Amino acid sequence: VVSIYGKSGTAKSMLVKDLCGKLTASGQWFGHPVTATLRSVLFILEGQSGIGPRLAAWQKFNGIDFPEHNKFIFDAFAINDDADVALFAAKLQVAGGADVIVIDTLNRASSGADENRSADMGKIISGAAKLQELTGALVILIHHAGKDEGRGPRGHSSLFAAMDAIIEVKRDDNDKRWWRLEKAKDGEDGIAHSFELEKVDLGVDKFGYPVTSVAIKESDEPVPSRAKAAPLGKNQSAVMTQFEMLMVEQSILAPTTAEPDAPIGISYDDCVLRCKDC
């Protein structure tokens, strides 16, 4: 289960479509070899608007057909509902299964959930893990960045901890775009590549007006380095060390499955007691 996230307008959804289109149709993606042979890639989308022109632009720009095994579903789906996940997985298996399931966006697929509450985020994470277990597919969650981009995906921090991999997609004030592998449980993180949105002419509509869309174009532009946190002072460093020890001791790095509604955190009194002499 992986997450690809970024602020609105970064083209994260287009980037994922480009990736999935090339998983079998191309030998590489941003210079990384693609060797997968897939039965099906299934997109669960929040809207149909603009898909036709974007797929047409992808085909024209890449000079190949968008793979037929990429399917799109626009029906409502609740990843935080165990019954909905089980029903969807069962229907998918009857239809022949899928190797990749893209949920775009996580917010739309978890209606009614408060992403900032540990209990609600726990249900989302549990649903994604269950979907992966029942289908055997790679589950990609397209998600939004929080107001403070330095804190990662929007919502409770348990999402970051639970993912097998996380890619952040960014765009700066000069319209430069890039993606960076922020986390890879079984591999090297920090890999990053820049890209552009290439305008593609698609002819004219029935009224004679020009039709255009855009496609992902790999770029050689350098990727900005990660923003570095301000160094901690001597006292701050000592306190942070005690915090980390407390987190490990109390096993609060991720919510427990036994008590999903239990609050996660370190009490103020415990912090004061642990840090008063450090």
mmCIF file of C-alpha atoms in Angstrom:
data_model
loop_
_atom_site.group_PDB
_atom_site.id
_atom_site.type_symbol
_atom_site.label_atom_id
_atom_site.label_comp_id
_atom_site.label_asym_id
_atom_site.label_seq_id
_atom_site.Cartn_x
_atom_site.Cartn_y
_atom_site.Cartn_z
ATOM 1 C CA VAL A 1 0.000 0.000 0.000
ATOM 2 C CA VAL A 2 1.561 3.281 -1.082
ATOM 3 C CA SER A 3 0.572 6.938 -1.080
ATOM 4 C CA ILE A 4 1.282 9.559 -3.734
ATOM 5 C CA TYR A 5 0.413 12.979 -2.391
ATOM 6 C CA GLY A 6 0.718 16.666 -3.114
ATOM 7 C CA LYS A 7 -1.148 19.935 -3.124
ATOM 8 C CA SER A 8 -3.864 20.672 -5.687
ATOM 9 C CA GLY A 9 -2.418 21.603 -9.064
ATOM 10 C CA THR A 10 0.775 19.575 -8.773
ATOM 11 C CA ALA A 11 -0.485 17.066 -11.404
ATOM 12 C CA LYS A 12 -0.218 14.101 -9.039
ATOM 13 C CA SER A 13 -3.174 12.296 -10.631
ATOM 14 C CA MET A 14 -1.721 12.766 -14.114
ATOM 15 C CA LEU A 15 1.635 11.468 -12.895
ATOM 16 C CA VAL A 16 0.007 8.281 -11.597
ATOM 17 C CA LYS A 17 -1.868 7.756 -14.885
ATOM 18 C CA ASP A 18 1.418 8.218 -16.726
ATOM 19 C CA LEU A 19 3.069 5.631 -14.486
ATOM 20 C CA CYS A 20 0.275 3.099 -14.886
ATOM 21 C CA GLY A 21 0.126 3.671 -18.626
ATOM 22 C CA LYS A 22 3.799 2.798 -18.913
ATOM 23 C CA LEU A 23 3.860 -0.203 -16.594
ATOM 24 C CA THR A 24 3.429 -2.440 -19.637
ATOM 25 C CA ALA A 25 3.493 -0.075 -22.602
ATOM 26 C CA SER A 26 7.026 1.219 -22.050
ATOM 27 C CA GLY A 27 10.367 -0.136 -20.966
ATOM 28 C CA GLN A 28 11.082 2.716 -18.569
ATOM 29 C CA TRP A 29 9.576 5.457 -16.417
ATOM 30 C CA PHE A 30 11.841 8.398 -15.592
ATOM 31 C CA GLY A 31 14.812 6.203 -16.429
ATOM 32 C CA HIS A 32 13.735 3.389 -14.108
ATOM 33 C CA PRO A 33 13.162 0.039 -15.866
ATOM 34 C CA VAL A 34 9.602 -1.271 -16.063
ATOM 35 C CA THR A 35 9.308 -5.043 -16.207
ATOM 36 C CA ALA A 36 5.808 -5.679 -14.867
ATOM 37 C CA THR A 37 3.267 -7.737 -16.816
ATOM 38 C CA LEU A 38 -0.138 -6.753 -15.492
ATOM 39 C CA ARG A 39 -3.603 -8.233 -15.756
ATOM 40 C CA SER A 40 -5.322 -4.966 -15.019
ATOM 41 C CA VAL A 41 -4.888 -1.504 -13.532
ATOM 42 C CA LEU A 42 -8.083 -0.231 -11.945
ATOM 43 C CA PHE A 43 -8.693 3.470 -11.253
ATOM 44 C CA ILE A 44 -11.391 4.490 -8.752
ATOM 45 C CA LEU A 45 -11.888 8.157 -9.586
ATOM 46 C CA GLU A 46 -13.706 11.109 -8.055
ATOM 47 C CA GLY A 47 -14.932 12.442 -11.401
ATOM 48 C CA GLN A 48 -15.002 11.824 -15.143
ATOM 49 C CA SER A 49 -14.251 15.379 -16.250
ATOM 50 C CA GLY A 50 -11.267 15.713 -18.570
ATOM 51 C CA ILE A 51 -10.278 12.038 -18.698
ATOM 52 C CA GLY A 52 -10.958 11.571 -22.414
ATOM 53 C CA PRO A 53 -8.742 14.457 -23.609
ATOM 54 C CA ARG A 54 -5.985 13.570 -21.151
ATOM 55 C CA LEU A 55 -5.840 9.958 -22.336
ATOM 56 C CA ALA A 56 -5.867 11.165 -25.942
ATOM 57 C CA ALA A 57 -3.004 13.549 -25.125
ATOM 58 C CA TRP A 58 -1.051 10.724 -23.451
ATOM 59 C CA GLN A 59 -1.446 8.545 -26.543
ATOM 60 C CA LYS A 60 -0.429 11.275 -28.978
ATOM 61 C CA PHE A 61 2.535 12.439 -26.896
ATOM 62 C CA ASN A 62 3.876 8.903 -26.270
ATOM 63 C CA GLY A 63 3.008 7.552 -29.707
ATOM 64 C CA ILE A 64 1.296 4.450 -28.301
ATOM 65 C CA ASP A 65 -2.207 3.443 -27.261
ATOM 66 C CA PHE A 66 -3.137 3.783 -23.614
ATOM 67 C CA PRO A 67 -3.203 0.124 -22.449
ATOM 68 C CA GLU A 68 -6.650 -1.477 -22.634
ATOM 69 C CA HIS A 69 -6.124 -3.188 -19.299
ATOM 70 C CA ASN A 70 -6.387 0.226 -17.583
ATOM 71 C CA LYS A 71 -10.012 0.463 -16.412
ATOM 72 C CA PHE A 72 -11.904 3.314 -14.760
ATOM 73 C CA ILE A 73 -14.670 3.194 -12.140
ATOM 74 C CA PHE A 74 -16.676 6.244 -11.094
ATOM 75 C CA ASP A 75 -19.015 4.615 -8.567
ATOM 76 C CA ALA A 76 -18.890 5.589 -4.902
ATOM 77 C CA PHE A 77 -16.486 3.528 -2.789
ATOM 78 C CA ALA A 78 -15.740 3.705 0.944
ATOM 79 C CA ILE A 79 -12.324 2.387 1.899
ATOM 80 C CA ASN A 80 -13.140 2.979 5.579
ATOM 81 C CA ASP A 81 -16.138 0.602 5.385
ATOM 82 C CA ASP A 82 -15.177 -3.060 5.871
ATOM 83 C CA ALA A 83 -18.319 -4.320 4.139
ATOM 84 C CA ASP A 84 -17.749 -2.102 1.102
ATOM 85 C CA VAL A 85 -14.119 -3.218 0.830
ATOM 86 C CA ALA A 86 -15.072 -6.904 1.044
ATOM 87 C CA LEU A 87 -17.867 -6.531 -1.542
ATOM 88 C CA PHE A 88 -15.654 -4.612 -3.938
ATOM 89 C CA ALA A 89 -12.833 -7.164 -3.633
ATOM 90 C CA ALA A 90 -15.236 -10.044 -4.261
ATOM 91 C CA LYS A 91 -16.681 -8.410 -7.396
ATOM 92 C CA LEU A 92 -13.196 -7.583 -8.642
ATOM 93 C CA GLN A 93 -12.047 -11.182 -8.284
ATOM 94 C CA VAL A 94 -15.088 -12.394 -10.255
ATOM 95 C CA ALA A 95 -14.173 -9.872 -12.974
ATOM 96 C CA GLY A 96 -10.646 -11.267 -13.270
ATOM 97 C CA GLY A 97 -8.747 -9.363 -10.588
ATOM 98 C CA ALA A 98 -6.304 -6.499 -10.836
ATOM 99 C CA ASP A 99 -2.619 -5.979 -10.126
ATOM 100 C CA VAL A 100 -2.866 -2.259 -9.332
ATOM 101 C CA ILE A 101 -5.760 -0.368 -7.729
ATOM 102 C CA VAL A 102 -5.543 3.441 -7.766
ATOM 103 C CA ILE A 103 -7.850 5.344 -5.410
ATOM 104 C CA ASP A 104 -8.149 8.985 -6.480
ATOM 105 C CA THR A 105 -8.604 10.623 -4.062
ATOM 106 C CA LEU A 106 -8.353 9.123 -0.589
ATOM 107 C CA ASN A 107 -10.589 11.896 0.757
ATOM 108 C CA ARG A 108 -13.426 11.031 -1.623
ATOM 109 C CA ALA A 109 -13.111 7.329 -0.826
ATOM 110 C CA SER A 110 -13.401 7.930 2.934
ATOM 111 C CA SER A 111 -16.507 10.103 3.134
ATOM 112 C CA GLY A 112 -17.434 11.126 6.663
ATOM 113 C CA ALA A 113 -14.007 10.380 8.110
ATOM 114 C CA ASP A 114 -11.974 12.947 10.010
ATOM 115 C CA GLU A 115 -8.454 12.410 8.668
ATOM 116 C CA ASN A 116 -6.968 14.089 11.745
ATOM 117 C CA ARG A 117 -8.488 11.589 14.201
ATOM 118 C CA SER A 118 -6.375 8.515 14.877
ATOM 119 C CA ALA A 119 -9.446 6.267 15.007
ATOM 120 C CA ASP A 120 -10.756 7.438 11.620
ATOM 121 C CA MET A 121 -7.348 7.245 9.985
ATOM 122 C CA GLY A 122 -6.933 3.792 11.510
ATOM 123 C CA LYS A 123 -10.071 2.619 9.697
ATOM 124 C CA ILE A 124 -8.771 4.045 6.416
ATOM 125 C CA ILE A 125 -5.412 2.313 6.837
ATOM 126 C CA SER A 126 -7.113 -0.933 7.844
ATOM 127 C CA GLY A 127 -9.389 -0.763 4.799
ATOM 128 C CA ALA A 128 -6.472 -0.190 2.423
ATOM 129 C CA ALA A 129 -4.541 -3.084 3.956
ATOM 130 C CA LYS A 130 -7.612 -5.341 3.725
ATOM 131 C CA LEU A 131 -8.157 -4.380 0.079
ATOM 132 C CA GLN A 132 -4.537 -5.263 -0.679
ATOM 133 C CA GLU A 133 -4.818 -8.568 1.204
ATOM 134 C CA LEU A 134 -8.052 -9.628 -0.519
ATOM 135 C CA THR A 135 -6.972 -8.688 -4.050
ATOM 136 C CA GLY A 136 -3.203 -9.117 -3.963
ATOM 137 C CA ALA A 137 -2.929 -5.783 -5.796
ATOM 138 C CA LEU A 138 -0.666 -2.823 -5.281
ATOM 139 C CA VAL A 139 -2.982 -0.206 -3.729
ATOM 140 C CA ILE A 140 -2.097 3.417 -4.558
ATOM 141 C CA LEU A 141 -3.756 6.124 -2.462
ATOM 142 C CA ILE A 142 -3.674 9.561 -4.097
ATOM 143 C CA HIS A 143 -3.872 12.058 -1.281
ATOM 144 C CA HIS A 144 -3.530 15.751 -0.509
ATOM 145 C CA ALA A 145 -0.702 17.494 1.303
ATOM 146 C CA GLY A 146 -1.410 19.244 4.573
ATOM 147 C CA LYS A 147 -1.286 23.009 5.084
ATOM 148 C CA ASP A 148 2.252 22.582 6.393
ATOM 149 C CA GLU A 149 3.932 20.716 3.518
ATOM 150 C CA GLY A 150 6.872 19.856 5.721
ATOM 151 C CA ARG A 151 4.646 17.564 7.783
ATOM 152 C CA GLY A 152 3.806 15.270 4.877
ATOM 153 C CA PRO A 153 0.384 13.931 3.807
ATOM 154 C CA ARG A 154 -2.727 15.584 5.211
ATOM 155 C CA GLY A 155 -4.232 14.075 8.341
ATOM 156 C CA HIS A 156 -3.001 11.889 11.164
ATOM 157 C CA SER A 157 0.670 10.909 11.094
ATOM 158 C CA SER A 158 -0.192 7.207 11.347
ATOM 159 C CA LEU A 159 -0.811 7.242 7.576
ATOM 160 C CA PHE A 160 2.850 7.951 6.866
ATOM 161 C CA ALA A 161 3.943 5.245 9.285
ATOM 162 C CA ALA A 162 1.643 2.621 7.747
ATOM 163 C CA MET A 163 2.630 3.081 4.094
ATOM 164 C CA ASP A 164 5.122 0.809 2.334
ATOM 165 C CA ALA A 165 6.195 3.719 0.135
ATOM 166 C CA ILE A 166 5.343 7.412 -0.224
ATOM 167 C CA ILE A 167 5.937 9.766 -3.145
ATOM 168 C CA GLU A 168 5.481 13.516 -2.781
ATOM 169 C CA VAL A 169 4.634 15.601 -5.868
ATOM 170 C CA LYS A 170 5.497 19.299 -5.730
ATOM 171 C CA ARG A 171 5.214 22.483 -7.782
ATOM 172 C CA ASP A 172 6.979 25.744 -6.992
ATOM 173 C CA ASP A 173 6.033 29.363 -7.722
ATOM 174 C CA ASN A 174 7.879 29.202 -11.062
ATOM 175 C CA ASP A 175 5.749 26.250 -12.236
ATOM 176 C CA LYS A 176 8.631 23.789 -11.795
ATOM 177 C CA ARG A 177 7.372 20.334 -10.879
ATOM 178 C CA TRP A 178 9.028 17.271 -9.419
ATOM 179 C CA TRP A 179 8.344 14.106 -7.491
ATOM 180 C CA ARG A 180 10.406 12.601 -4.694
ATOM 181 C CA LEU A 181 10.338 9.154 -3.092
ATOM 182 C CA GLU A 182 9.928 10.172 0.556
ATOM 183 C CA LYS A 183 9.731 6.658 1.973
ATOM 184 C CA ALA A 184 10.566 3.162 0.732
ATOM 185 C CA LYS A 185 10.221 0.395 3.279
ATOM 186 C CA ASP A 186 12.317 -2.084 1.301
ATOM 187 C CA GLY A 187 14.515 0.188 -0.783
ATOM 188 C CA GLU A 188 16.347 3.488 -1.167
ATOM 189 C CA ASP A 189 14.370 6.666 -0.609
ATOM 190 C CA GLY A 190 15.234 10.175 -1.730
ATOM 191 C CA ILE A 191 15.066 9.362 -5.468
ATOM 192 C CA ALA A 192 13.656 12.409 -7.277
ATOM 193 C CA HIS A 193 12.883 13.555 -10.827
ATOM 194 C CA SER A 194 11.538 16.738 -12.378
ATOM 195 C CA PHE A 195 8.824 16.880 -15.023
ATOM 196 C CA GLU A 196 6.802 19.296 -17.132
ATOM 197 C CA LEU A 197 3.282 19.449 -18.505
ATOM 198 C CA GLU A 198 3.548 19.397 -22.297
ATOM 199 C CA LYS A 199 0.679 20.980 -24.230
ATOM 200 C CA VAL A 200 -0.804 18.593 -26.808
ATOM 201 C CA ASP A 201 -3.056 19.721 -29.667
ATOM 202 C CA LEU A 202 -6.001 17.370 -30.227
ATOM 203 C CA GLY A 203 -7.639 18.983 -33.260
ATOM 204 C CA VAL A 204 -10.958 20.816 -33.093
ATOM 205 C CA ASP A 205 -14.345 20.106 -31.566
ATOM 206 C CA LYS A 206 -17.662 19.973 -33.442
ATOM 207 C CA PHE A 207 -17.896 23.760 -33.297
ATOM 208 C CA GLY A 208 -14.460 24.247 -34.802
ATOM 209 C CA TYR A 209 -12.732 25.325 -31.578
ATOM 210 C CA PRO A 210 -9.255 23.926 -30.877
ATOM 211 C CA VAL A 211 -9.020 21.139 -28.304
ATOM 212 C CA THR A 212 -5.886 20.804 -26.207
ATOM 213 C CA SER A 213 -4.725 18.883 -23.178
ATOM 214 C CA VAL A 214 -1.407 18.116 -21.486
ATOM 215 C CA ALA A 215 0.888 15.149 -20.970
ATOM 216 C CA ILE A 216 3.700 14.356 -18.547
ATOM 217 C CA LYS A 217 7.124 15.146 -20.014
ATOM 218 C CA GLU A 218 10.243 14.035 -18.190
ATOM 219 C CA SER A 219 12.687 16.873 -17.534
ATOM 220 C CA ASP A 220 16.397 17.184 -16.763
ATOM 221 C CA GLU A 221 15.854 20.198 -14.505
ATOM 222 C CA PRO A 222 17.588 19.793 -11.125
ATOM 223 C CA VAL A 223 15.284 18.913 -8.253
ATOM 224 C CA PRO A 224 15.413 21.244 -5.234
ATOM 225 C CA SER A 225 16.979 19.673 -2.182
ATOM 226 C CA ARG A 226 14.846 18.798 0.807
ATOM 227 C CA ALA A 227 14.244 21.686 3.173
ATOM 228 C CA LYS A 228 16.332 21.187 6.285
ATOM 229 C CA ALA A 229 14.826 21.643 9.716
ATOM 230 C CA ALA A 230 16.379 24.271 11.926
ATOM 231 C CA PRO A 231 19.008 22.723 14.208
ATOM 232 C CA LEU A 232 17.929 22.059 17.768
ATOM 233 C CA GLY A 233 19.642 23.725 20.683
ATOM 234 C CA LYS A 234 21.346 21.744 23.467
ATOM 235 C CA ASN A 235 18.272 21.665 25.715
ATOM 236 C CA GLN A 236 15.894 20.938 22.835
ATOM 237 C CA SER A 237 18.052 18.037 21.687
ATOM 238 C CA ALA A 238 18.071 16.552 25.181
ATOM 239 C CA VAL A 239 14.290 16.841 25.461
ATOM 240 C CA MET A 240 13.765 15.366 21.979
ATOM 241 C CA THR A 241 15.881 12.356 22.928
ATOM 242 C CA GLN A 242 13.626 11.737 25.924
ATOM 243 C CA PHE A 243 10.513 12.118 23.756
ATOM 244 C CA GLU A 244 11.804 9.481 21.345
ATOM 245 C CA MET A 245 12.568 7.110 24.202
ATOM 246 C CA LEU A 246 9.069 7.617 25.608
ATOM 247 C CA MET A 247 7.518 6.929 22.208
ATOM 248 C CA VAL A 248 9.347 3.631 21.913
ATOM 249 C CA GLU A 249 8.598 2.631 25.485
ATOM 250 C CA GLN A 250 4.891 3.343 25.153
ATOM 251 C CA SER A 251 4.688 1.896 21.599
ATOM 252 C CA ILE A 252 2.861 4.903 20.198
ATOM 253 C CA LEU A 253 4.552 5.153 16.818
ATOM 254 C CA ALA A 254 1.385 3.652 15.251
ATOM 255 C CA PRO A 255 -2.127 2.922 16.531
ATOM 256 C CA THR A 256 -2.753 -0.549 17.915
ATOM 257 C CA THR A 257 -5.325 -2.780 16.274
ATOM 258 C CA ALA A 258 -6.521 -3.996 19.674
ATOM 259 C CA GLU A 259 -7.730 -0.561 20.736
ATOM 260 C CA PRO A 260 -8.278 1.528 17.577
ATOM 261 C CA ASP A 261 -10.139 4.276 19.438
ATOM 262 C CA ALA A 262 -7.554 4.690 22.190
ATOM 263 C CA PRO A 263 -5.827 8.092 22.192
ATOM 264 C CA ILE A 264 -2.269 8.136 20.879
ATOM 265 C CA GLY A 265 0.278 10.419 22.491
ATOM 266 C CA ILE A 266 2.445 11.173 25.476
ATOM 267 C CA SER A 267 0.852 12.810 28.487
ATOM 268 C CA TYR A 268 2.063 16.194 29.624
ATOM 269 C CA ASP A 269 2.843 14.875 33.112
ATOM 270 C CA ASP A 270 4.955 12.036 31.706
ATOM 271 C CA CYS A 271 6.911 14.526 29.602
ATOM 272 C CA VAL A 272 7.602 16.844 32.522
ATOM 273 C CA LEU A 273 8.631 13.984 34.771
ATOM 274 C CA ARG A 274 10.993 12.513 32.159
ATOM 275 C CA CYS A 275 12.555 15.800 31.052
ATOM 276 C CA LYS A 276 12.828 17.828 34.255
ATOM 277 C CA ASP A 277 16.385 16.673 34.992
ATOM 278 C CA CYS A 278 17.753 16.306 31.437
#
